[in-house]
Coordinates of C-alpha atoms and ligand atoms in Angstrom, one line a residue:
Chain A
M2 CA 208.4 163.1 0.2
N3 CA 207.4 161.4 -3.3
R4 CA 204.5 159.6 -1.4
Y5 CA 203.2 162.9 0.1
I6 CA 203.1 164.3 -3.6
G7 CA 201.5 161.3 -4.8
Y8 CA 198.6 161.6 -2.4
L9 CA 198.5 165.3 -3.4
L10 CA 198.1 164.7 -6.9
V11 CA 195.3 161.8 -6.2
L12 CA 193.5 164.1 -3.7
A13 CA 193.4 166.8 -6.3
L14 CA 192.2 164.3 -9.0
L15 CA 189.6 163.2 -6.6
L16 CA 188.1 166.8 -5.9
V17 CA 187.8 167.8 -9.4
A18 CA 186.8 164.3 -10.7
P19 CA 182.7 165.3 -10.6
F20 CA 183.0 167.4 -12.9
L21 CA 184.7 165.3 -15.7
V22 CA 183.1 161.8 -14.9
Y23 CA 179.6 160.9 -14.3
P24 CA 179.7 161.2 -10.4
V25 CA 177.3 158.3 -9.5
F26 CA 179.9 156.0 -11.3
L27 CA 182.9 157.8 -8.9
M28 CA 180.6 157.0 -6.2
K29 CA 180.2 153.3 -7.0
L30 CA 184.0 153.4 -7.2
L31 CA 184.6 155.1 -4.0
C32 CA 182.4 152.7 -2.3
F33 CA 184.1 149.6 -3.7
A34 CA 187.3 151.0 -2.9
L35 CA 186.7 151.4 0.4
F36 CA 185.3 147.9 0.7
A37 CA 188.4 146.4 -1.0
C38 CA 190.6 148.5 1.2
A39 CA 189.0 147.0 4.5
F40 CA 188.9 143.9 3.3
N41 CA 192.8 143.9 2.6
L42 CA 193.5 144.8 6.2
I43 CA 192.3 141.2 7.2
L44 CA 193.8 139.6 4.0
G45 CA 196.8 141.6 3.2
Y46 CA 198.0 142.9 6.8
G47 CA 196.1 139.9 8.7
G48 CA 196.9 137.0 6.5
L49 CA 193.5 135.8 6.7
L50 CA 191.3 135.0 3.8
S51 CA 187.9 135.7 4.8
F52 CA 185.3 134.2 2.0
G53 CA 182.2 135.9 3.7
H54 CA 182.8 140.0 3.7
A55 CA 179.6 140.2 1.5
A56 CA 177.8 139.7 5.0
F57 CA 179.1 142.7 6.4
F58 CA 179.0 145.0 3.3
G59 CA 175.4 143.8 2.6
G60 CA 174.2 143.5 6.0
A61 CA 175.2 147.2 6.7
A62 CA 173.6 148.2 3.3
F63 CA 170.3 146.5 4.6
I64 CA 170.6 148.2 8.3
T65 CA 171.5 151.5 7.1
G66 CA 168.6 151.6 4.6
H67 CA 166.1 150.5 7.3
A68 CA 167.3 152.7 9.4
I69 CA 167.1 155.5 7.3
K70 CA 164.0 154.7 5.4
V71 CA 161.9 153.3 8.2
W72 CA 163.4 154.9 11.7
G73 CA 163.9 158.2 10.1
L74 CA 167.5 158.2 11.2
P75 CA 169.7 161.1 9.5
T76 CA 172.1 160.3 7.0
E77 CA 175.3 160.2 9.0
L78 CA 173.7 158.1 11.9
G79 CA 172.4 155.8 9.6
L80 CA 176.0 154.9 8.2
L81 CA 177.1 154.9 11.5
V82 CA 174.3 152.4 13.0
G83 CA 175.1 150.3 9.4
A84 CA 178.9 150.0 10.1
G85 CA 178.3 149.4 13.9
S86 CA 176.2 146.4 13.1
A87 CA 178.5 144.8 10.6
A88 CA 181.2 145.3 13.3
V89 CA 179.0 143.5 15.7
L90 CA 178.7 140.8 13.1
G91 CA 182.3 140.6 12.5
L92 CA 182.9 140.0 15.9
A93 CA 180.5 137.2 16.1
I94 CA 181.7 135.5 13.0
G95 CA 185.1 136.2 14.1
L96 CA 184.8 134.5 17.6
L97 CA 183.6 131.4 15.7
A98 CA 186.2 131.5 12.8
I99 CA 189.5 133.3 14.4
R100 CA 191.0 130.2 15.6
R101 CA 190.8 128.2 12.2
Q102 CA 193.7 128.6 9.8
G103 CA 194.1 128.8 6.1
I104 CA 191.4 127.2 3.9
Y105 CA 189.5 126.2 7.0
F106 CA 189.0 130.0 8.0
A107 CA 187.8 130.7 4.3
M108 CA 185.5 128.1 4.5
I109 CA 183.9 128.7 8.0
T110 CA 183.6 132.5 7.1
L111 CA 181.7 131.6 3.7
A112 CA 179.5 129.1 5.9
L113 CA 178.5 131.8 8.4
A114 CA 178.3 134.5 5.6
Q115 CA 175.6 132.0 3.7
M116 CA 173.7 131.7 6.9
A117 CA 173.4 135.3 7.1
Y118 CA 172.5 135.7 3.4
F119 CA 169.4 133.3 3.8
L120 CA 168.3 135.4 7.1
F121 CA 168.3 138.5 4.9
V122 CA 166.6 136.5 2.0
S123 CA 163.8 135.2 4.5
A124 CA 163.5 138.7 6.8
D125 CA 160.7 141.0 5.7
F126 CA 162.8 144.2 5.9
T127 CA 165.1 143.3 3.2
G128 CA 162.1 143.4 0.5
G129 CA 163.5 139.6 -0.5
E130 CA 164.0 139.6 -4.3
N131 CA 163.1 143.4 -4.6
G132 CA 165.4 144.5 -2.2
L133 CA 165.0 147.5 0.1
Q134 CA 164.1 150.2 -2.1
G135 CA 163.5 154.1 -2.1
V136 CA 165.9 154.8 0.7
P137 CA 166.0 159.1 1.1
R138 CA 169.6 160.6 0.8
G139 CA 169.0 162.8 3.1
T140 CA 171.0 165.9 3.9
A141 CA 174.5 166.1 5.2
L142 CA 175.0 168.1 8.1
G143 CA 171.4 169.0 8.2
I144 CA 172.5 171.5 5.3
F145 CA 173.7 170.0 1.9
D146 CA 171.0 168.2 0.1
L147 CA 172.3 165.1 -0.9
Q148 CA 169.7 164.6 -3.9
D149 CA 172.3 166.9 -5.8
N150 CA 175.1 164.3 -7.0
I151 CA 178.2 166.7 -6.6
N152 CA 177.0 167.3 -3.0
M153 CA 176.5 163.5 -2.7
Y154 CA 179.8 163.0 -4.0
Y155 CA 181.7 165.2 -1.6
F156 CA 180.1 163.4 0.9
V157 CA 181.1 160.0 -0.4
L158 CA 184.6 161.2 -0.7
A159 CA 184.7 162.1 3.0
V160 CA 183.8 158.8 3.8
F161 CA 186.1 157.2 1.9
L162 CA 188.8 159.6 3.1
I163 CA 187.7 158.9 6.9
G164 CA 188.0 155.0 6.1
Y165 CA 191.1 155.4 4.4
A166 CA 192.8 156.9 7.2
I167 CA 191.5 154.8 9.7
I168 CA 193.0 151.8 7.7
A169 CA 196.3 153.6 7.1
R170 CA 196.5 154.4 10.8
T171 CA 195.6 151.1 12.0
V172 CA 198.6 149.7 9.8
N173 CA 201.0 152.0 11.2
S174 CA 199.9 151.9 14.9
P175 CA 201.6 149.5 17.5
F176 CA 198.7 147.0 17.0
G177 CA 200.0 146.9 13.3
Q178 CA 203.2 146.4 14.4
V179 CA 201.8 143.1 16.4
L180 CA 199.7 142.6 13.4
S181 CA 202.5 142.0 11.1
A182 CA 204.8 140.2 13.5
I183 CA 201.8 137.6 13.9
R184 CA 201.3 137.4 10.1
D185 CA 205.2 137.0 9.5
N186 CA 205.8 134.1 12.0
E187 CA 202.8 133.3 14.6
P188 CA 204.4 131.0 16.5
R189 CA 207.6 133.4 17.3
A190 CA 204.6 136.1 18.1
T191 CA 203.1 133.7 20.7
S192 CA 206.0 132.6 22.1
L193 CA 206.9 136.6 23.0
G194 CA 203.7 136.0 24.7
Y195 CA 201.3 138.0 22.4
D196 CA 197.8 136.3 22.3
V197 CA 197.6 136.1 18.7
D198 CA 193.6 134.9 18.3
R199 CA 192.6 138.5 20.0
H200 CA 194.7 140.4 17.9
K201 CA 193.7 138.6 14.7
L202 CA 189.8 139.0 16.1
L203 CA 190.5 142.8 16.6
A204 CA 191.7 143.4 13.0
F205 CA 188.6 141.0 11.8
V206 CA 186.1 143.6 13.5
L207 CA 187.9 146.4 12.0
S208 CA 187.7 145.0 8.8
A209 CA 184.2 143.9 8.7
G210 CA 183.2 147.3 10.3
L211 CA 184.7 149.3 7.7
A212 CA 183.3 147.0 4.8
G213 CA 180.0 147.6 6.2
L214 CA 180.6 151.3 6.3
A215 CA 181.2 150.7 2.6
G216 CA 178.0 149.0 2.1
A217 CA 176.2 151.6 4.0
T218 CA 177.6 154.3 1.8
K219 CA 176.2 152.5 -1.3
T220 CA 173.0 152.1 -0.3
V221 CA 172.5 155.8 0.5
V222 CA 174.3 156.5 -3.0
F223 CA 171.7 154.0 -5.1
Q224 CA 168.9 154.7 -2.6
L225 CA 168.7 150.8 -2.5
A226 CA 170.0 147.5 -0.8
S227 CA 169.7 144.4 -2.7
L228 CA 170.3 140.6 -2.2
T229 CA 173.4 140.9 -4.5
D230 CA 175.2 143.1 -1.9
V231 CA 175.1 139.9 0.5
H232 CA 175.6 137.3 -1.9
W233 CA 178.7 135.3 -2.0
H234 CA 179.4 136.6 -5.4
M235 CA 180.3 140.0 -3.7
S236 CA 182.8 138.0 -1.2
G237 CA 184.7 136.5 -4.3
E238 CA 184.8 140.1 -6.3
V239 CA 186.1 141.8 -3.2
V240 CA 189.1 139.2 -3.0
L241 CA 189.6 139.5 -6.9
M242 CA 190.0 143.3 -6.1
T243 CA 192.4 143.0 -3.9
L244 CA 194.8 140.5 -5.4
L245 CA 194.4 142.3 -8.5
G246 CA 195.2 145.9 -7.0
G247 CA 197.9 144.6 -4.8
L248 CA 197.5 142.4 -1.5
G249 CA 199.2 144.2 1.5
T250 CA 199.8 147.8 0.2
L251 CA 197.7 150.4 1.2
A252 CA 196.3 151.7 -2.2
G253 CA 196.4 148.5 -4.2
P254 CA 192.7 147.3 -3.2
A255 CA 191.4 150.7 -4.3
V256 CA 193.1 150.6 -7.7
G257 CA 192.0 147.2 -7.9
A258 CA 188.5 148.2 -7.4
A259 CA 188.5 150.8 -9.7
V260 CA 189.8 148.8 -12.4
I261 CA 187.0 145.8 -11.7
V262 CA 184.1 148.7 -11.5
T263 CA 185.3 150.7 -14.4
L264 CA 185.1 147.1 -16.6
Q265 CA 182.1 145.9 -15.4
N266 CA 180.6 149.4 -16.1
Y267 CA 181.9 149.6 -19.8
L268 CA 181.3 145.9 -20.5
A269 CA 177.8 146.0 -19.1
S270 CA 176.4 148.4 -21.5
G271 CA 178.3 147.0 -24.9
A272 CA 178.2 143.8 -26.8
L273 CA 180.2 141.9 -24.5
S274 CA 177.8 142.4 -21.2
A275 CA 177.3 138.6 -21.4
W276 CA 181.1 138.2 -21.3
V277 CA 181.5 140.0 -18.1
P278 CA 182.7 137.2 -15.8
V279 CA 184.8 135.8 -18.3
V280 CA 186.9 138.5 -19.0
L281 CA 187.0 139.0 -15.3
G282 CA 188.1 135.5 -14.7
T283 CA 190.7 136.2 -17.7
I284 CA 192.1 139.1 -15.8
F285 CA 192.2 137.3 -12.6
V286 CA 194.2 134.4 -14.1
I287 CA 196.8 136.4 -15.8
C288 CA 196.6 138.5 -12.6
V289 CA 197.6 135.6 -10.6
L290 CA 199.9 133.8 -13.3
A291 CA 202.0 137.1 -14.1
F292 CA 201.8 139.7 -11.5
R293 CA 201.4 138.5 -8.2
R294 CA 202.2 141.5 -6.1
G295 CA 199.1 143.0 -8.1
V296 CA 199.2 146.3 -10.1
V297 CA 200.2 148.2 -7.2
G298 CA 202.7 146.0 -6.0
E299 CA 204.5 145.5 -9.1
L300 CA 204.7 149.4 -9.8
R301 CA 206.5 149.7 -6.5
V302 CA 209.1 147.1 -7.3
L303 CA 209.7 148.9 -10.8
L304 CA 209.9 152.2 -9.1
R305 CA 212.2 150.7 -6.6
K306 CA 214.3 149.0 -9.7
T307 CA 214.6 152.1 -11.4
F308 CA 215.7 154.8 -9.1
Chain B
M6 CA 209.0 123.1 49.3
P7 CA 212.7 122.8 49.0
D8 CA 212.4 121.5 45.8
S9 CA 211.0 124.4 44.1
E10 CA 214.1 126.6 45.3
D11 CA 216.5 124.5 43.6
F12 CA 214.3 123.6 40.4
I13 CA 213.3 126.1 38.3
L14 CA 211.6 123.8 35.8
E15 CA 210.3 120.1 36.8
T16 CA 208.5 117.5 34.7
R17 CA 207.1 114.2 35.9
G18 CA 206.2 111.3 33.8
L19 CA 205.8 113.8 30.9
T20 CA 204.6 111.6 27.9
K21 CA 203.6 112.8 24.2
E22 CA 202.1 110.0 22.2
F23 CA 201.2 110.6 18.4
K24 CA 198.5 108.2 17.0
G25 CA 200.3 105.4 19.1
F26 CA 203.9 106.5 18.4
T27 CA 205.4 107.4 21.4
A28 CA 207.9 110.6 21.0
V29 CA 208.3 111.7 24.2
D30 CA 208.1 108.9 27.0
D31 CA 207.7 109.3 30.4
V32 CA 210.6 112.2 31.0
N33 CA 211.3 113.2 34.6
L34 CA 213.5 116.4 33.8
K35 CA 214.7 118.8 36.4
V36 CA 216.6 122.1 35.4
R37 CA 218.4 123.7 38.2
R38 CA 218.1 127.5 38.6
H39 CA 221.1 129.4 36.8
H40 CA 222.3 126.3 35.2
I41 CA 222.9 126.0 31.6
H42 CA 221.4 122.8 31.0
A43 CA 221.6 120.9 27.7
L44 CA 219.4 118.2 26.0
I45 CA 221.3 116.4 23.8
G46 CA 220.1 113.3 21.9
P47 CA 220.1 111.8 18.2
N48 CA 217.8 113.1 15.3
G49 CA 214.3 112.1 16.3
A50 CA 215.0 111.6 19.7
G51 CA 212.2 114.0 20.8
K52 CA 214.1 117.3 21.9
T53 CA 211.9 119.6 19.9
T54 CA 208.6 117.7 21.1
V55 CA 209.8 118.2 24.7
F56 CA 210.2 122.0 24.0
N57 CA 206.8 122.0 22.4
L58 CA 205.2 120.6 25.5
L59 CA 206.8 122.5 27.8
T60 CA 205.8 126.0 26.3
K61 CA 202.7 124.4 25.9
F62 CA 202.6 124.4 21.9
L63 CA 201.7 120.6 22.3
I64 CA 199.2 119.2 24.9
P65 CA 201.2 116.4 26.7
T66 CA 199.1 112.9 26.4
R67 CA 200.3 112.6 30.3
G68 CA 202.4 114.2 33.1
T69 CA 202.9 117.3 34.8
I70 CA 205.0 120.3 34.2
T71 CA 206.0 122.7 37.1
V72 CA 207.5 126.1 36.7
N73 CA 208.8 127.7 40.1
G74 CA 207.0 125.2 41.9
R75 CA 203.4 126.4 40.0
D76 CA 201.9 124.0 37.7
I77 CA 201.5 125.0 34.1
T78 CA 200.1 121.7 32.6
A79 CA 197.0 123.7 32.2
T80 CA 198.6 127.1 30.8
K81 CA 198.5 128.6 27.5
P82 CA 201.6 129.1 25.4
A83 CA 201.5 133.2 25.4
E84 CA 200.6 133.1 29.2
I85 CA 203.7 131.0 29.6
S86 CA 205.9 133.5 27.9
R87 CA 204.6 136.3 30.3
M88 CA 205.8 134.1 32.9
G89 CA 209.2 134.4 31.7
M90 CA 209.8 131.5 29.9
I91 CA 211.0 132.0 26.4
R92 CA 211.8 129.5 23.9
S93 CA 213.4 129.9 20.5
F94 CA 212.8 127.8 17.5
Q95 CA 214.7 125.3 15.7
I96 CA 214.4 127.2 12.5
S97 CA 215.3 130.4 12.5
A98 CA 212.2 132.9 14.0
V99 CA 212.6 136.1 12.9
F100 CA 210.0 138.6 11.5
P101 CA 211.3 138.8 7.9
H102 CA 209.3 141.6 6.8
M103 CA 210.4 143.7 9.5
T104 CA 213.5 145.6 9.9
A105 CA 216.1 144.1 13.1
R106 CA 215.3 147.0 15.2
E107 CA 211.7 146.4 14.5
N108 CA 212.0 142.8 15.2
V109 CA 213.3 143.5 18.6
R110 CA 210.9 146.2 19.4
V111 CA 207.8 144.1 18.6
A112 CA 209.2 142.3 22.0
L113 CA 209.8 145.2 23.8
Q114 CA 206.4 146.6 22.9
R115 CA 204.6 144.0 24.8
K116 CA 205.4 145.3 28.2
L117 CA 204.3 148.9 26.9
G118 CA 200.9 147.5 26.8
T119 CA 199.6 149.4 23.7
S120 CA 199.5 146.2 21.6
F121 CA 195.8 146.6 20.8
H122 CA 196.0 150.6 20.3
F123 CA 195.3 150.8 16.7
W124 CA 194.8 154.5 17.0
K125 CA 198.0 155.6 17.8
P126 CA 200.5 156.3 15.7
V127 CA 203.7 154.0 15.4
S128 CA 206.4 156.7 16.4
S129 CA 204.8 156.1 20.1
L130 CA 207.1 153.0 19.8
N131 CA 209.9 155.2 19.3
S132 CA 210.6 155.6 22.9
L133 CA 212.0 151.9 22.9
N134 CA 214.5 152.4 19.9
A135 CA 217.4 153.1 22.6
R136 CA 216.6 150.0 24.4
A137 CA 216.3 148.1 20.6
E138 CA 219.9 149.3 19.5
E139 CA 221.2 148.3 22.9
L140 CA 220.0 144.8 22.4
L141 CA 221.2 144.8 18.7
H142 CA 224.7 146.0 20.1
M143 CA 224.9 143.3 22.6
V144 CA 224.6 140.7 19.8
G145 CA 226.8 142.3 17.5
L146 CA 224.2 143.7 15.1
D147 CA 224.8 147.4 15.4
H148 CA 225.0 148.0 11.7
F149 CA 222.1 145.7 11.2
A150 CA 219.4 147.6 12.7
D151 CA 217.6 148.9 9.7
A152 CA 218.1 145.9 7.7
V153 CA 215.0 143.5 6.6
A154 CA 215.2 140.6 8.9
G155 CA 214.7 138.4 5.9
D156 CA 217.5 139.4 3.7
M157 CA 219.9 139.1 6.8
P158 CA 222.7 136.0 6.9
Y159 CA 221.5 132.9 8.6
G160 CA 223.9 133.5 11.5
R161 CA 222.8 137.2 12.1
K162 CA 219.4 135.9 11.9
R163 CA 219.6 133.6 14.9
A164 CA 221.7 136.4 16.7
L165 CA 218.7 138.6 16.2
E166 CA 216.8 135.9 17.6
I167 CA 218.3 135.9 20.6
A168 CA 218.3 139.7 20.8
T169 CA 214.5 139.5 20.6
T170 CA 214.2 137.0 23.2
L171 CA 216.6 138.8 25.5
A172 CA 214.1 141.9 25.3
L173 CA 211.7 140.1 27.5
E174 CA 214.4 139.7 30.2
P175 CA 213.3 135.9 30.5
E176 CA 213.8 133.9 33.5
L177 CA 214.0 130.9 31.8
M178 CA 215.3 130.7 28.1
L179 CA 214.9 127.5 25.7
L180 CA 217.3 127.5 23.0
D181 CA 216.4 124.9 20.3
E182 CA 219.9 124.3 18.5
P183 CA 220.6 127.7 18.5
T184 CA 224.2 127.1 16.4
Q185 CA 222.8 124.5 13.9
G186 CA 224.1 125.1 10.2
M187 CA 226.5 127.5 11.6
G188 CA 230.0 128.3 10.1
R189 CA 232.5 128.2 12.8
E190 CA 232.7 131.7 13.6
D191 CA 229.2 132.4 13.8
V192 CA 229.2 129.3 16.3
E193 CA 231.8 130.7 18.2
R194 CA 230.2 134.0 18.4
I195 CA 226.7 132.8 19.7
T196 CA 228.6 130.6 22.1
Q197 CA 230.2 133.7 23.6
L198 CA 226.8 135.2 23.5
I199 CA 225.1 132.5 25.4
R200 CA 227.4 132.6 28.0
K201 CA 227.5 136.3 28.3
V202 CA 223.5 136.1 28.8
S203 CA 223.5 133.2 31.3
A204 CA 224.1 135.2 34.2
Q205 CA 221.1 135.4 36.5
R206 CA 219.2 133.1 34.4
T207 CA 218.4 129.5 33.5
I208 CA 219.3 128.1 30.2
L209 CA 217.8 125.0 28.2
M210 CA 219.2 124.1 25.1
V211 CA 218.9 121.5 22.6
E212 CA 222.6 121.2 20.9
H213 CA 224.1 118.7 18.3
N214 CA 227.6 120.7 18.7
L215 CA 229.3 118.9 21.6
G216 CA 231.9 121.0 21.4
V217 CA 229.7 123.8 22.5
V218 CA 227.8 121.5 24.8
S219 CA 231.2 121.0 26.5
T220 CA 232.1 124.1 27.2
L221 CA 229.0 125.9 28.0
C222 CA 226.7 123.3 29.9
D223 CA 226.8 122.4 33.4
R224 CA 224.2 119.8 33.1
I225 CA 223.5 117.4 30.1
T226 CA 220.2 115.1 29.6
V227 CA 220.6 112.8 26.8
L228 CA 217.3 111.7 25.3
Q229 CA 216.9 108.5 23.0
R230 CA 213.5 107.5 21.5
G231 CA 211.7 109.8 23.6
A232 CA 213.0 108.5 27.0
I233 CA 215.9 109.7 28.9
L234 CA 219.2 107.7 28.5
T235 CA 221.5 109.1 31.1
E236 CA 222.0 112.5 33.0
G237 CA 225.0 114.2 34.6
D238 CA 227.8 116.6 33.7
Y239 CA 229.9 116.3 30.2
A240 CA 232.7 114.1 31.7
T241 CA 230.3 111.4 32.8
V242 CA 227.6 111.7 29.8
S243 CA 230.6 111.3 27.5
A244 CA 232.3 108.7 29.0
D245 CA 229.0 106.7 28.9
P246 CA 229.2 103.6 26.4
R247 CA 225.4 103.9 25.8
V248 CA 225.7 107.5 24.7
K249 CA 228.0 106.9 22.3
E250 CA 226.1 103.6 21.0
A251 CA 223.2 106.1 20.5
Y252 CA 225.3 108.5 18.7
M253 CA 226.9 105.3 16.4
G254 CA 223.4 104.3 15.7
K255 CA 222.5 107.2 14.3
A256 CA 225.3 107.7 12.2
A257 CA 224.8 104.1 10.6
Ligands
LIG426 N1 203.0 116.4 15.3 C1 203.8 115.5 14.8 N2 203.1 114.5 14.5 C2 203.7 113.1 14.4 N3 204.8 112.8 14.8 C3 205.4 113.9 15.3 C4 205.3 115.0 15.5 N4 205.9 116.0 16.0 C5 207.2 115.2 15.8 N5 206.9 113.9 15.9 C6 208.1 112.8 16.0 O1 208.5 112.6 16.8 C7 209.6 112.2 16.8 C8 210.4 113.2 17.5 O2 210.6 114.3 16.9 P1 211.4 115.8 17.6 O3 211.3 116.5 16.0 O4 211.1 116.0 18.7 O5 213.2 115.3 17.3 P2 214.3 116.0 17.8 O6 215.1 115.4 18.8 O7 214.1 117.3 17.7 O8 215.1 115.5 16.4 P3 215.8 116.9 15.5 O9 217.4 116.3 16.4 O10 216.1 116.0 14.2 O11 215.5 118.1 15.7 C9 210.2 112.3 15.3 O12 210.0 110.7 14.8 C10 209.0 112.8 14.9 O13 208.9 112.4 13.2
LIG427 MG1 214.4 119.1 17.1

């Protein structure tokens, strides 16, 4: 019951937020929150450390930008095309990587994502160093002008909530049960007759598609897709967000993303702008040493102890 | 083929080499249907390796394996399980973050065919709860249904493993030291349980506790340094001086 009250409070807060805080900042935050939650599906629930998720986030960012700007697709369809392409790319990379374990899986996903990065650097449609600029925001459902930041915000919020709902359901589904069994004890899951590679592959594809949805949405908000979205820094950042917020908790990665995006925003404008990586690095070290479960994970344990 | 009538499992010349070291050496094992068959031998004799070969967790260097007359030498581990041959592991193999009920249910779930359905609510599995609880009752875990498996006492974890294995209604069960590290009471309970579930099934078990072997097993194969030393019923095997020597050698 407490859980539902918590969800309702957060929802209410999200609904009034654009009148209190700069909406573009909030939209950026929601996009990264969705990215981190999608990433957590494969790291936290699938037990696989992917170091190539920037390929899905950034790849979808470019494809959606191109689909809306050049092909003239409506915004919603553009997002779906981006997310769908990310899922297909996820399937391709997943097929090559899924049999590997631990560090090898991280290395292969990194290598394949770098290949995707070089493709995007050299392809014409990405605009190279300049990125893909001037993507029109369009309208939502053909009615609401998304050029208006408040309208855009509610559109992004809707996308985020849909993505989050898909993740929450996946975790709490028959598939989610098998996935957690595999994460808990892979040989045993095999001996019960489950084809573990295929289950992991589905989790990877879902994670890639939703990460793509996040990147695609970000393109629409900023009307821009750039090479930083596909750079391996982005893959590292999402790991950091997820670990900071709480691995394998539903809401944790969103909280981690909020913390990192907020810090980046405030530090970037102040005197500390050159120190952003150092500050983030320090936070990461403290988090790994002192709060292994992440912000939400530690809070949960604390709540359980006090009540 | 009269052989496949009598023997559910058969190996011919089964061999596994690890970088020049032969862990399993030309093993010809025959397990008779509805028997409880023990595989014994000193530490490092290759018992677990034989299990890994039989369930295809390891690829044999040489030799063939047939189950019900079908050659499974090229079959994948998950497929072996779907053929009705389910193994347990030497170290306890539960799903530690799931409850006991969920542990059993995840095994029952396989036959439902919804293991890829990520859009359905988990409550769609509730129809399996009654059967899961029945299985938990069978192994004496009625009061543990909602316990998180990782927090359960060791003996109870092993009982949970057996319940999970039984959920798949295996034709052939492979148990790797089911009573290892247990107190006397737990050993007694597991022994009773194995006897109870052995009806209409075949069981191949690795077991160090000779008391358990003598009360349960119809036939015993003794393994030493990867090769079969001798085979027979308990009286024959325990009277064999080479078996005593093999076990003495281990103690020294
Ligand atoms: N993957 C492997 N690589 C190399 N050597 C291995 C491997 N697995 C097992 N061995 C070796 O093979 C031999 C047999 O091991 P195995 O685990 O099958 O013995 P066991 O009879 O089950 O012993 P225990 O009673 O201690 O469980 C041992 O010497 C072991 O070190
Ligand atoms: Mg062993």
